[in-house]
PDB file of C-alpha atoms in Angstrom:
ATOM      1  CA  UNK Z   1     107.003  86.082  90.717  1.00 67.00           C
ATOM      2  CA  UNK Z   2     108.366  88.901  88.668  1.00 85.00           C
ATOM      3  CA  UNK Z   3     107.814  92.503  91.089  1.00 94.00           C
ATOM      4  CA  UNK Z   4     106.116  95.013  89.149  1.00 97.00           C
ATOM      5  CA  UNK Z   5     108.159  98.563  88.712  1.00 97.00           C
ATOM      6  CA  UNK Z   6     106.748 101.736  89.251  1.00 98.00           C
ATOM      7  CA  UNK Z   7     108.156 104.795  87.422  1.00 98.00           C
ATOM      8  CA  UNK Z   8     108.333 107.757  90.041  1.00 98.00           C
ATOM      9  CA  UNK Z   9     109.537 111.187  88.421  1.00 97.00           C
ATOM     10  CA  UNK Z  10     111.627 112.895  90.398  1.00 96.00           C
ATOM     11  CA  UNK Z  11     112.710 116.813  90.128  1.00 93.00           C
ATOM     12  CA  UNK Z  12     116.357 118.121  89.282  1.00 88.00           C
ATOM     13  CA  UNK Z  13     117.271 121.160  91.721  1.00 80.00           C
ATOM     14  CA  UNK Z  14     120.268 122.754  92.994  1.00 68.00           C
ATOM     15  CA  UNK Z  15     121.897 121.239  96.290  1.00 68.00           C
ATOM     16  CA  UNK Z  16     122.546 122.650  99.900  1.00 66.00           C
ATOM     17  CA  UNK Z  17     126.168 124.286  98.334  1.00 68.00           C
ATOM     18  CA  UNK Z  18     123.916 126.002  95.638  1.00 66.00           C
ATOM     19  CA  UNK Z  19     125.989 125.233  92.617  1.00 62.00           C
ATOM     20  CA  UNK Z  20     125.504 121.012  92.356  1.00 68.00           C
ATOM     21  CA  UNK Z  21     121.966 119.893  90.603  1.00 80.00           C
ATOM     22  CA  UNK Z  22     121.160 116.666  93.006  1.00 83.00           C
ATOM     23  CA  UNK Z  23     117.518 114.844  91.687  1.00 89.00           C
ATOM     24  CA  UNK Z  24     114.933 115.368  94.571  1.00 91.00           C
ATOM     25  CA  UNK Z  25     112.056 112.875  95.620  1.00 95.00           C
ATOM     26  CA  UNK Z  26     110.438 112.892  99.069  1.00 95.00           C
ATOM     27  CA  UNK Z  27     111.118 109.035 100.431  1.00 96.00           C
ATOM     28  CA  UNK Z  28     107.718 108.636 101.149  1.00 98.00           C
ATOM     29  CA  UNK Z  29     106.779 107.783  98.145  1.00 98.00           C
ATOM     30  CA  UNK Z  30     109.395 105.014  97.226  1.00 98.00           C
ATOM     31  CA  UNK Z  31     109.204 103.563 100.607  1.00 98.00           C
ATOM     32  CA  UNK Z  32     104.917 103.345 100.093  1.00 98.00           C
ATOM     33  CA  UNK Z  33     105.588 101.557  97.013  1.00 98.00           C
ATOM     34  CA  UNK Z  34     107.886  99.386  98.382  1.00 98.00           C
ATOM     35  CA  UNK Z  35     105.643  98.198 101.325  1.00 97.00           C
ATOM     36  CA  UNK Z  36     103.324  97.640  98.414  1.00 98.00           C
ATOM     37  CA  UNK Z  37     105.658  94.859  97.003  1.00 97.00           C
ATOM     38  CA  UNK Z  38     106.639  97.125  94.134  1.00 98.00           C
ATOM     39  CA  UNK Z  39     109.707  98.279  92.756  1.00 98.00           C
ATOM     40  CA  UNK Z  40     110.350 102.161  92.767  1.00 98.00           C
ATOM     41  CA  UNK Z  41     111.586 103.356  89.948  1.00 97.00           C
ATOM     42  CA  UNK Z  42     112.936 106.953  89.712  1.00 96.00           C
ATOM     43  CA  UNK Z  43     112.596 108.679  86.236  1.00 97.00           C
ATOM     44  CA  UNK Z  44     114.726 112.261  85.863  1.00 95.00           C
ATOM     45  CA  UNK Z  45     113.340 115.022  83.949  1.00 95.00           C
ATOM     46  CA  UNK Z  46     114.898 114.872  80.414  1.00 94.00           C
ATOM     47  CA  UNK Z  47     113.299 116.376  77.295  1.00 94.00           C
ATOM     48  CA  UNK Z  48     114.440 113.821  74.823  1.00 96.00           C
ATOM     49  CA  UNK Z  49     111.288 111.737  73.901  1.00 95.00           C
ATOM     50  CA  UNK Z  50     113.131 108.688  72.777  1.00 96.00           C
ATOM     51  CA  UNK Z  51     114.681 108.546  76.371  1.00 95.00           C
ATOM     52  CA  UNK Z  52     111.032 109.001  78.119  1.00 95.00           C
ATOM     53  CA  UNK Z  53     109.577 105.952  75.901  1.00 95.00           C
ATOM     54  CA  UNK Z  54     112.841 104.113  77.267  1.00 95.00           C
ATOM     55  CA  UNK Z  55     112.336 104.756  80.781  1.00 94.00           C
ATOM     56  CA  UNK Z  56     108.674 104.076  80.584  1.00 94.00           C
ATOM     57  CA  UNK Z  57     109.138 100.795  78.722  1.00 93.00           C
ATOM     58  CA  UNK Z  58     110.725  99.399  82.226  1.00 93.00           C
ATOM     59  CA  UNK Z  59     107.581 100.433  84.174  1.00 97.00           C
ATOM     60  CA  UNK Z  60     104.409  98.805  85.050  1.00 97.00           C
ATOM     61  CA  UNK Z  61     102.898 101.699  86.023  1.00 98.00           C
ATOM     62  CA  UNK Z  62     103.328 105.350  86.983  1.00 98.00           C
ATOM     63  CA  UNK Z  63     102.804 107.422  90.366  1.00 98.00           C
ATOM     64  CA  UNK Z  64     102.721 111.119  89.856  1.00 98.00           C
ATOM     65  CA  UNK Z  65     103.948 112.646  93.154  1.00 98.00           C
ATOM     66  CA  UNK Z  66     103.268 116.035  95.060  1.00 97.00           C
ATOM     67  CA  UNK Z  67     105.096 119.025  94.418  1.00 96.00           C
ATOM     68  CA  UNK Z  68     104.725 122.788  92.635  1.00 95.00           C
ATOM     69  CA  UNK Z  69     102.090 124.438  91.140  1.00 98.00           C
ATOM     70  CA  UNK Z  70     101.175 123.377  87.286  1.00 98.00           C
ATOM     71  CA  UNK Z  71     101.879 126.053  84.925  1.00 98.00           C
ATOM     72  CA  UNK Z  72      98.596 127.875  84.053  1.00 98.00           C
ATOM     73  CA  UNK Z  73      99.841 128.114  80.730  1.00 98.00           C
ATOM     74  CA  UNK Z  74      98.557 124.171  80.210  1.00 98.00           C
ATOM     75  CA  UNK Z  75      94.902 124.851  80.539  1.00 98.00           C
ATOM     76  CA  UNK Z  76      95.116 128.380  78.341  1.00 97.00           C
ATOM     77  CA  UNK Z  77      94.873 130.804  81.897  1.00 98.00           C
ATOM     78  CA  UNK Z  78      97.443 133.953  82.852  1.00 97.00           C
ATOM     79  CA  UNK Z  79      99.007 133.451  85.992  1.00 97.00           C
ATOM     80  CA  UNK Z  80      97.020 135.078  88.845  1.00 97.00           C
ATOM     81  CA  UNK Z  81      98.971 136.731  91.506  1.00 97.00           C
ATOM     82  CA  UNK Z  82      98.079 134.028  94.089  1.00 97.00           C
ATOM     83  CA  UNK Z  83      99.866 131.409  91.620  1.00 97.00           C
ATOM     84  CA  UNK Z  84     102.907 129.615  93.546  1.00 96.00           C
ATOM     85  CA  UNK Z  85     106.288 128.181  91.992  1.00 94.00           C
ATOM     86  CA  UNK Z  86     106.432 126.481  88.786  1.00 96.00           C
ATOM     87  CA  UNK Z  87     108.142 124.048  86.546  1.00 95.00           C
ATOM     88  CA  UNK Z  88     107.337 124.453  82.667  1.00 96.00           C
ATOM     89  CA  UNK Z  89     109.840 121.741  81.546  1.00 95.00           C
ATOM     90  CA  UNK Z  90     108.849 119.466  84.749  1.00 97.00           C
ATOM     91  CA  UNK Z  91     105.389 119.672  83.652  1.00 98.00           C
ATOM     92  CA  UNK Z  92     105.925 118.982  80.278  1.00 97.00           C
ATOM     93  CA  UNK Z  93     107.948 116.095  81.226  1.00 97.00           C
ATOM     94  CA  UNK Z  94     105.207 114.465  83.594  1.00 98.00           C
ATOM     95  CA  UNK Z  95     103.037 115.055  80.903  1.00 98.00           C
ATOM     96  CA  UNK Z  96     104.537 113.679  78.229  1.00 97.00           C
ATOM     97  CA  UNK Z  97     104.853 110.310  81.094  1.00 98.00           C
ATOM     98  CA  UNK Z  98     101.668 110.186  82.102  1.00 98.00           C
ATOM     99  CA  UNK Z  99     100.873 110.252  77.789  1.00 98.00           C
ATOM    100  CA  UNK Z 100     102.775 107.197  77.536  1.00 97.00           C
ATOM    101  CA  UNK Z 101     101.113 105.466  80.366  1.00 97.00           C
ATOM    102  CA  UNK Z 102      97.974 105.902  78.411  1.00 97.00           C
ATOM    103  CA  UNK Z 103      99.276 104.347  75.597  1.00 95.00           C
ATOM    104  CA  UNK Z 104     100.635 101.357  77.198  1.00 95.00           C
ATOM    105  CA  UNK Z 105      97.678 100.812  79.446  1.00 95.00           C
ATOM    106  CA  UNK Z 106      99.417 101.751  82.579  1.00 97.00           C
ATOM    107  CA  UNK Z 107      97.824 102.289  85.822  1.00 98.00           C
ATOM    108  CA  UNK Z 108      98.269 105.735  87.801  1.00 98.00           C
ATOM    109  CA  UNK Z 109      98.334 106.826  90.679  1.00 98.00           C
ATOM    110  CA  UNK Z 110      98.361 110.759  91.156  1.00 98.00           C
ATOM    111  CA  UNK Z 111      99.152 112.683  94.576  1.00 98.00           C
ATOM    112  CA  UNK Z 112      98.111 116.066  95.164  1.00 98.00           C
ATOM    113  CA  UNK Z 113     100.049 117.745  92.350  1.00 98.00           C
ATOM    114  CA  UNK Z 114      99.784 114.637  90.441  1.00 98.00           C
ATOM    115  CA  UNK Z 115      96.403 114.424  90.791  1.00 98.00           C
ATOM    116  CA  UNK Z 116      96.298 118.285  89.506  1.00 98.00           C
ATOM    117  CA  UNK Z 117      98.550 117.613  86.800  1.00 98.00           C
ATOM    118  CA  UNK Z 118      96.314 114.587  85.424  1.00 98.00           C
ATOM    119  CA  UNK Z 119      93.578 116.907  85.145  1.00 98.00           C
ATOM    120  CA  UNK Z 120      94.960 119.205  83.129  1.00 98.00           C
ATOM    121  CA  UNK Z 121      96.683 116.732  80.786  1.00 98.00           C
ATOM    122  CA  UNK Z 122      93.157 115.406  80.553  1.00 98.00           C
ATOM    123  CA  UNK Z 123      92.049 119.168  79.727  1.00 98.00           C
ATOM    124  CA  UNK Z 124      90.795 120.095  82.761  1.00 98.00           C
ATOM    125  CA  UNK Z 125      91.738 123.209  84.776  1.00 98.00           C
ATOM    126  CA  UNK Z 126      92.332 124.276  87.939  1.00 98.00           C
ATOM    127  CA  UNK Z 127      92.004 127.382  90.516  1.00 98.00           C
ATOM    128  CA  UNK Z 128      95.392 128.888  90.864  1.00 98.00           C
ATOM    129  CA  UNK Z 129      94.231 129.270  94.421  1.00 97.00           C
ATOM    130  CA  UNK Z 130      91.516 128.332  96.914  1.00 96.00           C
ATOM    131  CA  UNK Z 131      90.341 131.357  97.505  1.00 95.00           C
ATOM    132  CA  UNK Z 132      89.030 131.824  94.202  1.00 96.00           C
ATOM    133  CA  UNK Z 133      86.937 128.928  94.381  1.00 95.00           C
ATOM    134  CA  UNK Z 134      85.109 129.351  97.478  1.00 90.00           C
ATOM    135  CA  UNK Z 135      84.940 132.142  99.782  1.00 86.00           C
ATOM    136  CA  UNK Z 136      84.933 130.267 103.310  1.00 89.00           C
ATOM    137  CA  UNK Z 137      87.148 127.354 102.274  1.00 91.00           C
ATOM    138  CA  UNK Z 138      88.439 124.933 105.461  1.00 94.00           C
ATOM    139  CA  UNK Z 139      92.120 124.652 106.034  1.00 94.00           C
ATOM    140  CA  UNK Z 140      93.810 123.100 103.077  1.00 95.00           C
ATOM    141  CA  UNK Z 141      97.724 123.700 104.208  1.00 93.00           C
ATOM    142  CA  UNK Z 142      98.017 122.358 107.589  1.00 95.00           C
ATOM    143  CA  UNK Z 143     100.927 123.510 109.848  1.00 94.00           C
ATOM    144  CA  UNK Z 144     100.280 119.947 111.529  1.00 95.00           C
ATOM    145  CA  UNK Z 145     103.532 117.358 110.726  1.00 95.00           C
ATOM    146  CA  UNK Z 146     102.163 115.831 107.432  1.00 95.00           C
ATOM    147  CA  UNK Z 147     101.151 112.451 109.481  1.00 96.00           C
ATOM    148  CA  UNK Z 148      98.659 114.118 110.926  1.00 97.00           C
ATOM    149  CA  UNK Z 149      95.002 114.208 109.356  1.00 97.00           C
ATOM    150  CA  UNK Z 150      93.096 117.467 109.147  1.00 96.00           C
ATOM    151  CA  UNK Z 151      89.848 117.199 108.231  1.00 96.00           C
ATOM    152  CA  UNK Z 152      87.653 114.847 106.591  1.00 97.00           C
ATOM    153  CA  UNK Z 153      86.813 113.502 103.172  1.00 98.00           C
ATOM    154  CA  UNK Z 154      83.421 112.323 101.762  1.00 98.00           C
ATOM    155  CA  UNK Z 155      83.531 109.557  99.278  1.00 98.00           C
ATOM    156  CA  UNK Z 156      80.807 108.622  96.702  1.00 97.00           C
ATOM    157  CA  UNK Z 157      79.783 105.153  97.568  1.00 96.00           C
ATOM    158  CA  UNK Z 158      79.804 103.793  93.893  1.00 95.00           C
ATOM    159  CA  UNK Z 159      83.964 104.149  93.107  1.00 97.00           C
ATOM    160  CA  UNK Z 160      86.713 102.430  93.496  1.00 97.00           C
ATOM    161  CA  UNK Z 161      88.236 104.798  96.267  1.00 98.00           C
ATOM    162  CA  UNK Z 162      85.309 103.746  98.064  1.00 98.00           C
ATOM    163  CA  UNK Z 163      85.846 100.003  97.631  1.00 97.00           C
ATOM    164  CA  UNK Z 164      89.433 100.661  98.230  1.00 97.00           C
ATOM    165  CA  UNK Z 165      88.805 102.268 102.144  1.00 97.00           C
ATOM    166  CA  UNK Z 166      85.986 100.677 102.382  1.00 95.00           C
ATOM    167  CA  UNK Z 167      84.187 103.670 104.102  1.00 94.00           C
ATOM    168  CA  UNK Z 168      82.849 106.752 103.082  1.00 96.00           C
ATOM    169  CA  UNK Z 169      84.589 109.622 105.035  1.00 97.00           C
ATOM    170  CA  UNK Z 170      88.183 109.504 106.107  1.00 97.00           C
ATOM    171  CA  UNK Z 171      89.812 112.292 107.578  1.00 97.00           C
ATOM    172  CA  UNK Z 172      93.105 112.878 105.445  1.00 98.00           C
ATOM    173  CA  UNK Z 173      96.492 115.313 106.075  1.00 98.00           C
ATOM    174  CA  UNK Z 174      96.257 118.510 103.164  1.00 97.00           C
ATOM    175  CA  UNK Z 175      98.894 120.479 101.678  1.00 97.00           C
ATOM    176  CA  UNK Z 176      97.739 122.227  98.903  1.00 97.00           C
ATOM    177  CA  UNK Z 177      96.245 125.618  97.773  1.00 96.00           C
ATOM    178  CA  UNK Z 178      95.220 124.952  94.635  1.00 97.00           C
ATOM    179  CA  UNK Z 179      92.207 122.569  93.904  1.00 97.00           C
ATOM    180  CA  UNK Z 180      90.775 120.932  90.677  1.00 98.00           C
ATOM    181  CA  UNK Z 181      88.185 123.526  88.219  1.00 98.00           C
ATOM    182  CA  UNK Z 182      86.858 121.992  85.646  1.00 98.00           C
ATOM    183  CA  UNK Z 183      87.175 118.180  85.530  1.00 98.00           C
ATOM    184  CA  UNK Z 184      89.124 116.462  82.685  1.00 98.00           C
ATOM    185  CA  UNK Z 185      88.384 114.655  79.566  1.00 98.00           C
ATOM    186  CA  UNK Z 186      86.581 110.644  81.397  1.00 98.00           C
ATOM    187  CA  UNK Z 187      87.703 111.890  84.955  1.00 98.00           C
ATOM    188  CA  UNK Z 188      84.566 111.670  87.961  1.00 98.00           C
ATOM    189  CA  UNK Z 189      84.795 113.405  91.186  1.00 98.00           C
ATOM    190  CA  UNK Z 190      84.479 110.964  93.592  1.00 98.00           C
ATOM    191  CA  UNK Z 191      84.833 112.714  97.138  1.00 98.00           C
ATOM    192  CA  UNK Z 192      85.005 116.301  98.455  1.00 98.00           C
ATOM    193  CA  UNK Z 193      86.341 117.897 101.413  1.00 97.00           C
ATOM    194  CA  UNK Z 194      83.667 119.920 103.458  1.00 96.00           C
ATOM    195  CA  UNK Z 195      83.981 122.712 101.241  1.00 95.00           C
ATOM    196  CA  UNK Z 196      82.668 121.231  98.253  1.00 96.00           C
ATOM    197  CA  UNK Z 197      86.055 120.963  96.787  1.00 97.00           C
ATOM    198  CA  UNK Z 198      87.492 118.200  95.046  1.00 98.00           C
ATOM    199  CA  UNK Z 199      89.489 115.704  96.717  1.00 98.00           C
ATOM    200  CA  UNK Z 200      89.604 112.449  94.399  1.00 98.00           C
ATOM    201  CA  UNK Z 201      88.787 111.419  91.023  1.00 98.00           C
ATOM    202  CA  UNK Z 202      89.226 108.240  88.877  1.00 98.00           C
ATOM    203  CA  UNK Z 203      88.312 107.202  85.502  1.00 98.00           C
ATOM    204  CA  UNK Z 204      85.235 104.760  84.832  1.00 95.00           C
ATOM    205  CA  UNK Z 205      87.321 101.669  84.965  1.00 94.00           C
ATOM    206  CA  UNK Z 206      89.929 102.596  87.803  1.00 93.00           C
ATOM    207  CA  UNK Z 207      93.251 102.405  86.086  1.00 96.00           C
ATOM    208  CA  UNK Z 208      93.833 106.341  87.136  1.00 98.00           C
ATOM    209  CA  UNK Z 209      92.919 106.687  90.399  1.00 98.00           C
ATOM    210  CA  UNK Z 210      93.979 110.843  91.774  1.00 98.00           C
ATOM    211  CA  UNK Z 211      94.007 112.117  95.379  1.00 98.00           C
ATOM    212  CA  UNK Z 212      94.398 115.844  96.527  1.00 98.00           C
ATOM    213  CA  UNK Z 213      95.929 114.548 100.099  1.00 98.00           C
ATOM    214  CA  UNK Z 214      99.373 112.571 100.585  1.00 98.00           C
ATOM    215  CA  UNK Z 215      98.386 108.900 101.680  1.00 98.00           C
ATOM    216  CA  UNK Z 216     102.141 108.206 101.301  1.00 98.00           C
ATOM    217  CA  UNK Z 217     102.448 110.045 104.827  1.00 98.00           C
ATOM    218  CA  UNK Z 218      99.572 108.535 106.021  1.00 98.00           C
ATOM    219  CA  UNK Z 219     100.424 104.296 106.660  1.00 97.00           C
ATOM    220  CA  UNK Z 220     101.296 104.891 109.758  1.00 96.00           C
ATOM    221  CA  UNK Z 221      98.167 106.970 111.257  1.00 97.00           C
ATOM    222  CA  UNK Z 222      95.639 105.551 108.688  1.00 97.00           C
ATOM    223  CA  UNK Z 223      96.886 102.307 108.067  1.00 97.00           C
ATOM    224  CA  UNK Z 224      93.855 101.875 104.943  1.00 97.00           C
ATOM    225  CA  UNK Z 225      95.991 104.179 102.875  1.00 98.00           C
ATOM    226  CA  UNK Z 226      98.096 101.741 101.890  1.00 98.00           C
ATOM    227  CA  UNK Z 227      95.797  99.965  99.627  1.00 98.00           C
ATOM    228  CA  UNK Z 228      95.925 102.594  97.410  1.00 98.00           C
ATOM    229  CA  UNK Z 229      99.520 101.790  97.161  1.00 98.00           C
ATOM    230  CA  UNK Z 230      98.743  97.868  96.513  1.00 98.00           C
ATOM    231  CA  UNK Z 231      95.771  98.695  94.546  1.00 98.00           C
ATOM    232  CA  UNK Z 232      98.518 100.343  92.159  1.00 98.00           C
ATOM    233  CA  UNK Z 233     101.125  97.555  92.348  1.00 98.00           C
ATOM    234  CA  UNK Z 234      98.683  94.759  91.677  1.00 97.00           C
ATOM    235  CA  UNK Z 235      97.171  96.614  88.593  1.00 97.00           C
ATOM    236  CA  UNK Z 236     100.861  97.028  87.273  1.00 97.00           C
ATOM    237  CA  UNK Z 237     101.774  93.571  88.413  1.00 96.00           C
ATOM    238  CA  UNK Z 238      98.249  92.770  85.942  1.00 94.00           C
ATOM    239  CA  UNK Z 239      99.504  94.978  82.968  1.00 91.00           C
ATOM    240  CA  UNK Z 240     103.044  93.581  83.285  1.00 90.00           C
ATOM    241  CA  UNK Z 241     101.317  89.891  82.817  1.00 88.00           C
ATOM    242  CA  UNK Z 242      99.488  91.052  80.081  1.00 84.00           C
ATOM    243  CA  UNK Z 243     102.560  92.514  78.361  1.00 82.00           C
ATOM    244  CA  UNK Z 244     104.731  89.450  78.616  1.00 80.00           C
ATOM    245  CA  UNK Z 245     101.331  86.654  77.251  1.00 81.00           C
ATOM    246  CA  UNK Z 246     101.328  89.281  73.933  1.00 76.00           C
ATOM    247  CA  UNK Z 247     104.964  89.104  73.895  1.00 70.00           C
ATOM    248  CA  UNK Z 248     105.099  85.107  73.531  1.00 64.00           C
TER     249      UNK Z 248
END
């Protein structure tokens, strides 16, 4: 049977001798979708749309992967001082991915940034930082090795996260300052750190499913994390099925 791809973007940055642009994706992520039984598949940034639609067209479905701060610009907010690094172009270039996923009935997986960026293609928004959204928040950017878990996660009993872990509280690693506002256009909250803040939301029939921590470092110490990885692959191995019975 046919091994369904999974289109990874990946960012475009200068190299160690400063002057060569090398493409940059944490491992992690490929190697979780390959222990998944899926094919990675990394897209580079380009702006040309017909190129995007290209690249998509050999995916089965999309993970959107950690990484900088979205632009406040995409959910109409001035950047507040506490606002880290960002990407305009990367953004719009996720974006304009994650777009064409919708069209083609993809299923998504997003990971901390991914799972920010979702929201606000969804036209949601976000707090540029934690502090601004609670005023005694728990620790959010461990200084533990990003295999270890930091504190724990309460799941709502009726989603498919739930059904996924099969529990509802896991204690999960953190790396993040900023944290999901206002919830996008058919997205549900559907677990919260201790805090009250956001940590995972999916739509009402499961084909996006978001997390604010990084199960990708997480097989290892909480082995249950990789069924969100094989929840993704068997959904694109699904859609992929589905594609080729319409093409006949």
């Amino acid at each position: 049977m046919k091994l369904p791809v999974i289109g990874i973007p990946c960012t475009a940055q200068l190299g160690s001798n400063g002057q060569t642009s090398v493409l940059n994706l944490p491992q992690a992520y490929a190697d979780a979708v390959l222990s998944a039984r899926g094919i990675p598949l990394l897209l580079p940034p380009t702006d040309d749309p017909l190129l995007r639609q290209s690249a998509l067209s050999h995916c089965d479905g999309l993970l959107l992967p950690g990484g900088g701060d979205p632009d406040p610009r995409f959910y109409s907010e001035s950047p507040h001082p506490l606002l880290g690094e960002v990407n305009f172009a990367q953004d719009r270039f996720e974006m304009a991915l994650f777009a064409l996923a919708q069209i083609r009935e993809l299923p998504v997986l997003g990971i901390c940034r991914g799972m920010q960026l979702v929201n606000v293609a969804l036209g949601g928004s976000l707090y540029q930082d934690i502090s601004l959204a609670c005023a005694t928040p728990v620790l959010h950017h461990q200084n533990a090795p990003r295999h270890a878990t930091i504190h724990k996660v309460e799941i709502e009993p009726d989603s498919e996260l739930y059904r996924l872990l099969g529990s509802a509280a896991v204690y999960t690693n953190s790396m993040h300052h900023q944290a999901v506002h206002r919830p996008g256009e058919g997205l549900n909250i559907v677990a919260r750190a201790p805090d009250g803040l956001p940590e995972a939301m999916e739509n009402e029939d499961g084909s996006l499913l978001l997390v604010q921590w990084h199960p990708e470092a997480l097989l290892q110490t909480v082995p249950p994390m990789q069924r969100l990885f094989t929840e993704l692959t068997r959904r694109a191995a699904i859609a992929a099925q589905k594609r080729e019975n319409s093409a006949l």
